[in-house]
PDB file of C-alpha atoms in Angstrom:
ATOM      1  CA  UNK A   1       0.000   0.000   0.000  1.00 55.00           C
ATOM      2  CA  UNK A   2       3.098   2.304   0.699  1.00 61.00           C
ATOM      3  CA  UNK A   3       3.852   1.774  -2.727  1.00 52.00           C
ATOM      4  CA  UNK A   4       0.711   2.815  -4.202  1.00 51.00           C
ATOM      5  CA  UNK A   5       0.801   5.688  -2.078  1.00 52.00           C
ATOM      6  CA  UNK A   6       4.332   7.134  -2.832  1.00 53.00           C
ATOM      7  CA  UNK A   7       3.293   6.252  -6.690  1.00 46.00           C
ATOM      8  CA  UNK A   8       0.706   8.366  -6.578  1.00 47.00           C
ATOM      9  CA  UNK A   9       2.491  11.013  -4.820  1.00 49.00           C
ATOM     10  CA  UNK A  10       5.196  11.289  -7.487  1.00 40.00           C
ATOM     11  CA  UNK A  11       2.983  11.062 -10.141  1.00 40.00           C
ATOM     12  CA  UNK A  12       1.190  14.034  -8.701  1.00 44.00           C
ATOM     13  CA  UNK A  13       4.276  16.034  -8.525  1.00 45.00           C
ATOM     14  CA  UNK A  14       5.247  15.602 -12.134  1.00 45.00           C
ATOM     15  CA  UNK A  15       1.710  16.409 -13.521  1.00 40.00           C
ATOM     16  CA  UNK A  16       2.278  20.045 -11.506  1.00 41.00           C
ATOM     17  CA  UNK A  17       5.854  20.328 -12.622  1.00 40.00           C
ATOM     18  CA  UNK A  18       4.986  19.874 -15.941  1.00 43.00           C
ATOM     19  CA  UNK A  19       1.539  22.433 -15.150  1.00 40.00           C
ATOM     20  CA  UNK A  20       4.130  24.981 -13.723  1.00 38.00           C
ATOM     21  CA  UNK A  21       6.637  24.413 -16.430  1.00 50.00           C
ATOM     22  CA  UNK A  22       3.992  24.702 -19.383  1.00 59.00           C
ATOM     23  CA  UNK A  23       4.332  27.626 -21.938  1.00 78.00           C
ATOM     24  CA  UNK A  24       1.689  29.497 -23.515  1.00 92.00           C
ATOM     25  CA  UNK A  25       1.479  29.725 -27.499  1.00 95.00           C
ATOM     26  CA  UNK A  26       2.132  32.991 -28.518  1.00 94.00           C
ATOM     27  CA  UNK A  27       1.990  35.596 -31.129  1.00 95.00           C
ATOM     28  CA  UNK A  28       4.149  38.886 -30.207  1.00 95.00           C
ATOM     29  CA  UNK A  29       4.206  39.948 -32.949  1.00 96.00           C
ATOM     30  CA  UNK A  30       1.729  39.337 -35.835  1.00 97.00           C
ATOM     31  CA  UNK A  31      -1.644  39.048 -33.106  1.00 96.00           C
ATOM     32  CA  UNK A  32      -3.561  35.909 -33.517  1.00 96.00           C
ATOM     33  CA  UNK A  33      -1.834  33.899 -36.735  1.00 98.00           C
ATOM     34  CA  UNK A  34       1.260  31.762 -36.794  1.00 97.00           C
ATOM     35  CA  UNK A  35       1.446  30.928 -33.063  1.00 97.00           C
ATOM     36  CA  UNK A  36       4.609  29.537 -31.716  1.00 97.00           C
ATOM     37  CA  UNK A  37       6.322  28.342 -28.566  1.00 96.00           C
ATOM     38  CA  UNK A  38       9.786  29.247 -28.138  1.00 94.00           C
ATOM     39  CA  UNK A  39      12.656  26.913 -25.718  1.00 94.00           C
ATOM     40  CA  UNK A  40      15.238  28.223 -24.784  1.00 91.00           C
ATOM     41  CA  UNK A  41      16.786  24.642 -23.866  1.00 91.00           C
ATOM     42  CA  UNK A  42      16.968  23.332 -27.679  1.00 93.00           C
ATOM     43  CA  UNK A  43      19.120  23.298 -30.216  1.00 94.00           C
ATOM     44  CA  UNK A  44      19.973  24.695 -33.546  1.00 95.00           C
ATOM     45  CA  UNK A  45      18.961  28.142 -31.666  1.00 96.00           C
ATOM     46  CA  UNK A  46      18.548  31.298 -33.912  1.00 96.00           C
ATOM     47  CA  UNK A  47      21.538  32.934 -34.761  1.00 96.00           C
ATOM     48  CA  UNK A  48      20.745  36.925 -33.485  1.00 96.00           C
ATOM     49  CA  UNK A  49      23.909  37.555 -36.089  1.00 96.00           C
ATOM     50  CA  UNK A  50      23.151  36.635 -39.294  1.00 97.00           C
ATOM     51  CA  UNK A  51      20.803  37.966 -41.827  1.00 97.00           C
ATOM     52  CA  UNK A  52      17.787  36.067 -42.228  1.00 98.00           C
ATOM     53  CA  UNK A  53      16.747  36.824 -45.977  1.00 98.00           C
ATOM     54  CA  UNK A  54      13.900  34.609 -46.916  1.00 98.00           C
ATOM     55  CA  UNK A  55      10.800  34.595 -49.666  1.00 98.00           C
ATOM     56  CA  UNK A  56       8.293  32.338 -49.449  1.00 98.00           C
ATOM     57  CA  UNK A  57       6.070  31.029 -52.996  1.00 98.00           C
ATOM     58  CA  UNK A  58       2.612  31.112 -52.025  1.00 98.00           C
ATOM     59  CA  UNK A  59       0.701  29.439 -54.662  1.00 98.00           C
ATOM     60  CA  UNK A  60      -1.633  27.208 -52.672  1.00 98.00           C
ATOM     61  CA  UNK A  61      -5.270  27.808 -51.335  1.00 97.00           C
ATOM     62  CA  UNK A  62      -4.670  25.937 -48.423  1.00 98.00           C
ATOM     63  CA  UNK A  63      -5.690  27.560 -45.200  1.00 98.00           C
ATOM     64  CA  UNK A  64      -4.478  27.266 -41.514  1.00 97.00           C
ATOM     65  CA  UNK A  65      -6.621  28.928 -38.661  1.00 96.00           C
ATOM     66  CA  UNK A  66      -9.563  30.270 -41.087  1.00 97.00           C
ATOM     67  CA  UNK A  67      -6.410  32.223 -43.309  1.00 98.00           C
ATOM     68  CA  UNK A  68      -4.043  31.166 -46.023  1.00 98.00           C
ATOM     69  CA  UNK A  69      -1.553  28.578 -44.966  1.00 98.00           C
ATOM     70  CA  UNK A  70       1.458  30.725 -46.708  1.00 98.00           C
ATOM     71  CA  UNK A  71       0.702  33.975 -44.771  1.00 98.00           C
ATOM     72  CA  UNK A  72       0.370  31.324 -41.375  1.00 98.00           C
ATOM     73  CA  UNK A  73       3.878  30.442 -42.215  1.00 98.00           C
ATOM     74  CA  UNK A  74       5.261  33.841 -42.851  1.00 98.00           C
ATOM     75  CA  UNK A  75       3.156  34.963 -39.251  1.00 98.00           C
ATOM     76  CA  UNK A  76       4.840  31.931 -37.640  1.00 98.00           C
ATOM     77  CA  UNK A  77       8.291  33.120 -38.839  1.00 98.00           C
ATOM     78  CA  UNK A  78       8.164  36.896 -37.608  1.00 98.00           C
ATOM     79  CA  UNK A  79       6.720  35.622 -33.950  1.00 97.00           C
ATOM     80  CA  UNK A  80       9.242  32.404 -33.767  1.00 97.00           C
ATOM     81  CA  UNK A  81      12.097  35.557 -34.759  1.00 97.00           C
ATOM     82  CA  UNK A  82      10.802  37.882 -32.355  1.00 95.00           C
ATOM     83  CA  UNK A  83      10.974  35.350 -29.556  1.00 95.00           C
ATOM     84  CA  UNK A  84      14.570  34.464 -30.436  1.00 96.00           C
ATOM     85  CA  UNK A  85      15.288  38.038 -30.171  1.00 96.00           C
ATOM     86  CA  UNK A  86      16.214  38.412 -33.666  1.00 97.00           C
ATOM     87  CA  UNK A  87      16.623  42.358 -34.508  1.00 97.00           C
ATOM     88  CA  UNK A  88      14.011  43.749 -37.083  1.00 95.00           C
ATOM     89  CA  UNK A  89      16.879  45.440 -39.103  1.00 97.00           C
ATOM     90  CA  UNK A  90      18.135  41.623 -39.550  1.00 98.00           C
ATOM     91  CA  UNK A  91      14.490  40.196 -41.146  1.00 98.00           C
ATOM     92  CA  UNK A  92      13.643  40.422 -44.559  1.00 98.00           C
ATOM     93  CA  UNK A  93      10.476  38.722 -45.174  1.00 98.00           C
ATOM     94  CA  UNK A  94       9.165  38.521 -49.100  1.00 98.00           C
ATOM     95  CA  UNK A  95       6.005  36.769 -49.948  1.00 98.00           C
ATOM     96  CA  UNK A  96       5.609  35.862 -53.621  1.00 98.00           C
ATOM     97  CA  UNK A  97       1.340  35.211 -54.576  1.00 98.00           C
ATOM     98  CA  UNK A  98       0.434  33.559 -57.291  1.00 98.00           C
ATOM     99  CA  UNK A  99      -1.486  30.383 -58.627  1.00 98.00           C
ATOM    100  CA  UNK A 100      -4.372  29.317 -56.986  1.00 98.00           C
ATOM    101  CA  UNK A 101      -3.803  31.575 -53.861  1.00 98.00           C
ATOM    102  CA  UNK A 102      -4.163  34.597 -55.985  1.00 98.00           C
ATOM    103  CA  UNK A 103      -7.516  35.063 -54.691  1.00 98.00           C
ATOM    104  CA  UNK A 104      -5.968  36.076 -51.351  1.00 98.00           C
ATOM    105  CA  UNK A 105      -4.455  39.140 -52.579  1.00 98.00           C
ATOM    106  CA  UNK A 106      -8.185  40.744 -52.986  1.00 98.00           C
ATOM    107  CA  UNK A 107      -9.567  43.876 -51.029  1.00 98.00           C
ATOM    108  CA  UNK A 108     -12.697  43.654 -48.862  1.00 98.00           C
ATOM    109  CA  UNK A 109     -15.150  44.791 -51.222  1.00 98.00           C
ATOM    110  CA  UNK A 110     -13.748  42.839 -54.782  1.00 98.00           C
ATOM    111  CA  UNK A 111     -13.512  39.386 -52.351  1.00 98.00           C
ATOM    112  CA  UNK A 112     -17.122  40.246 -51.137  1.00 98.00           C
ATOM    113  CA  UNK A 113     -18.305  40.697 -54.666  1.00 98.00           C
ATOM    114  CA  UNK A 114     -16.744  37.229 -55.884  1.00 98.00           C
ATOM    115  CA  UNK A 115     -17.178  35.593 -52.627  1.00 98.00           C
ATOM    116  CA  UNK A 116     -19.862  36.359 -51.115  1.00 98.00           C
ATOM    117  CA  UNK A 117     -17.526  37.567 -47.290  1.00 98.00           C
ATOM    118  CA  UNK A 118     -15.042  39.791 -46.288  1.00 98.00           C
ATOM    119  CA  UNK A 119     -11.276  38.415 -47.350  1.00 98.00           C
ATOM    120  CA  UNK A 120     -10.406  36.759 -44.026  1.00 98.00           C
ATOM    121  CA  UNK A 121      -6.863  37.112 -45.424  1.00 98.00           C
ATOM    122  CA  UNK A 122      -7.153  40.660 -45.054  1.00 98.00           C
ATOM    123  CA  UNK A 123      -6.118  41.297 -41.277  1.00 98.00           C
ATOM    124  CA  UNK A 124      -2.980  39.107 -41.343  1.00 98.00           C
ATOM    125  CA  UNK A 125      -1.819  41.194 -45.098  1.00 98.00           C
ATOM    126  CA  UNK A 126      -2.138  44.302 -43.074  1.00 98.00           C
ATOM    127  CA  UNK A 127      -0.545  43.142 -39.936  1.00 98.00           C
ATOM    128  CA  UNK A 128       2.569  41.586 -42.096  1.00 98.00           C
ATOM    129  CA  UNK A 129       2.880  45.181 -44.021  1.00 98.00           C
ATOM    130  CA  UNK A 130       3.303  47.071 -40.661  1.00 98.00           C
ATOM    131  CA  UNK A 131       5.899  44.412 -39.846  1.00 98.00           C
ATOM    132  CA  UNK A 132       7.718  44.985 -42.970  1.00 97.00           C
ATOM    133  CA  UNK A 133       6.979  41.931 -44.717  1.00 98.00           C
ATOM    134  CA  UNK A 134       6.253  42.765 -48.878  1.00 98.00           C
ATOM    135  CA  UNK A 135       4.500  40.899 -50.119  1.00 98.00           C
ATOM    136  CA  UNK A 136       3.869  40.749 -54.089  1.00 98.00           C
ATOM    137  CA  UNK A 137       1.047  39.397 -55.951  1.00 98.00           C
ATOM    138  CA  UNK A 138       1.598  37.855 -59.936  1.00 98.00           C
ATOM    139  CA  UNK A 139      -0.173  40.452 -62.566  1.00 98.00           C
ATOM    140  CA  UNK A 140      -0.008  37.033 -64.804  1.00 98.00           C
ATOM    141  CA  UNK A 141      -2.071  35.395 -62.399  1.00 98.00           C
ATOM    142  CA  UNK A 142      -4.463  38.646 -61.601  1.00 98.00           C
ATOM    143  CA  UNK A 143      -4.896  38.765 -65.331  1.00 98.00           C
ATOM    144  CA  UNK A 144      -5.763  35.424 -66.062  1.00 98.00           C
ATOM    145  CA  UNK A 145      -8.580  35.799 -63.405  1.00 98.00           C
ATOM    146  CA  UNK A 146      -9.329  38.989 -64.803  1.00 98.00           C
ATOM    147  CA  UNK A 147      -8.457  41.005 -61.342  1.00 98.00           C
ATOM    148  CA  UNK A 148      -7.970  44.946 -61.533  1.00 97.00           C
ATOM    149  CA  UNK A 149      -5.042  46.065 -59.590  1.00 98.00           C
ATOM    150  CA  UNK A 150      -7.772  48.534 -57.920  1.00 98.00           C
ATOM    151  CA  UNK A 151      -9.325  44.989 -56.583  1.00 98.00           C
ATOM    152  CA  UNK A 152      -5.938  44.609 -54.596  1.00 98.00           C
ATOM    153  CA  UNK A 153      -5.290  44.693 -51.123  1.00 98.00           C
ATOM    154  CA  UNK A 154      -3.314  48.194 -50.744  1.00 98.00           C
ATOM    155  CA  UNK A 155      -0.944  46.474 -48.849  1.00 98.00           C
ATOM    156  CA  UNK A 156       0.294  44.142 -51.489  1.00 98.00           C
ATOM    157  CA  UNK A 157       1.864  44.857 -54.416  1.00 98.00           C
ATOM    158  CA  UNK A 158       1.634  44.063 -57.848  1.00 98.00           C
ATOM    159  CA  UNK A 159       4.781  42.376 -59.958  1.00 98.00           C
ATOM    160  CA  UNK A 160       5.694  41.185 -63.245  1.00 98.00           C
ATOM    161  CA  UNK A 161       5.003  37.766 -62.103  1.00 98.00           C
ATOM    162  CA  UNK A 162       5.680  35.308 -59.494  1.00 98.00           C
ATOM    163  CA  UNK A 163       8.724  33.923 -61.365  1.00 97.00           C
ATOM    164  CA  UNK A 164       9.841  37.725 -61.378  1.00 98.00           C
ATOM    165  CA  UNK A 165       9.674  38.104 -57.793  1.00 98.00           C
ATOM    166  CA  UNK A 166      11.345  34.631 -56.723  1.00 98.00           C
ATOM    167  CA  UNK A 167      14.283  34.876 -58.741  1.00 98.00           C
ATOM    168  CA  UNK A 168      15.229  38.278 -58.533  1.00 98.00           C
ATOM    169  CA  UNK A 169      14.931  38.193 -54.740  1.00 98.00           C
ATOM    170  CA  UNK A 170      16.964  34.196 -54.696  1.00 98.00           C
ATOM    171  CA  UNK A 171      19.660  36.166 -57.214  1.00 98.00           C
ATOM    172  CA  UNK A 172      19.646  38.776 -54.461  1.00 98.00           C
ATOM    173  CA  UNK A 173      20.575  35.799 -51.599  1.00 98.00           C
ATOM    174  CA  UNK A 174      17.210  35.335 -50.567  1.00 98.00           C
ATOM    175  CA  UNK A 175      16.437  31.766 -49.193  1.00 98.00           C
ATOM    176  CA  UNK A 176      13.601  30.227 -50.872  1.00 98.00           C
ATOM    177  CA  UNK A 177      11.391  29.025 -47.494  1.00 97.00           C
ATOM    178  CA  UNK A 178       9.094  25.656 -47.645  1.00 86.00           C
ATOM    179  CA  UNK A 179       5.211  26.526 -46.868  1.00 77.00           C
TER     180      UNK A 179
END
């Protein structure tokens, strides 16, 4: 019975260690989207030296957390960089939309009109321009869906294309980042 008792006693104390111990997802920076926990015991830490260049090809419709899965990741990025005390003059975020998540790059009004609701993208564009993220949207694929650049979000910007945008910025020594 002693056993069973001391058993139960430990067990108890690592339940409310691990309680105590327990983070909290967060999002410092870009509120409610890409939510991240950050440890300060792991490896392959941030480096709060180097240059963190990146661009990340959203093409897909996919969504994460009501929004689209590419702008997730890019929110996920900023707050996982912010934790890891990264400096902002160090961060150069570049989002490059085309294909099928073109639809995205819509205003309020012009998504309304084709779908019906508000573009849910449309807080988590605005909060990634104030955090210096550009983000550029393919004329080639506004054009095949017959989009007006006065349809656009004001906060991203029209390109050549999406091929434009990716290699000039991977010439430049971007990093070309997985979604």
């Amino acid at each position: 019975m002693e056993f069973f008792k001391r058993s139960w006693i430990c067990l108890w104390i690592i339940v409310i260690s691990n309680y105590l111990n327990a983070q909290e997802w967060e999002t410092p920076v870009i509120n409610g989207y890409g939510e991240v926990i950050f440890f300060e015991q792991t490896a392959s830490q941030l480096n709060k030296e180097l240059d963190y260049k990146l661009i990340f090809d959203i093409k897909s419709n996919d969504t994460k957390d009501g929004v689209n899965k590419g702008l997730w990741v890019i929110a996920r990025t900023l707050n996982l960089f912010r934790l890891s005390g990264i400096p902002n003059d160090k961060i150069q975020l570049v989002g490059s939309i085309h294909g099928d998540a073109t639809f995205v790059s819509l205003n309020d009004i012009a998504y309304n009109n084709k779908f019906g609701i508000k573009n849910p993208n449309s807080n988590i564009i605005n909060q990634l321009k104030k955090n210096g993220v550009e983000l550029y949207i393919c004329s080639q694929a506004t054009a095949s869906r017959e989009i007006n650049n006065k349809d656009l979000n004001s906060n991203i910007t029209p390109a050549l294309s999406g091929i434009a945008v990716l290699s000039n910025h991977l010439l430049q020594g971007f990093t070309l980042m997985p979604n």
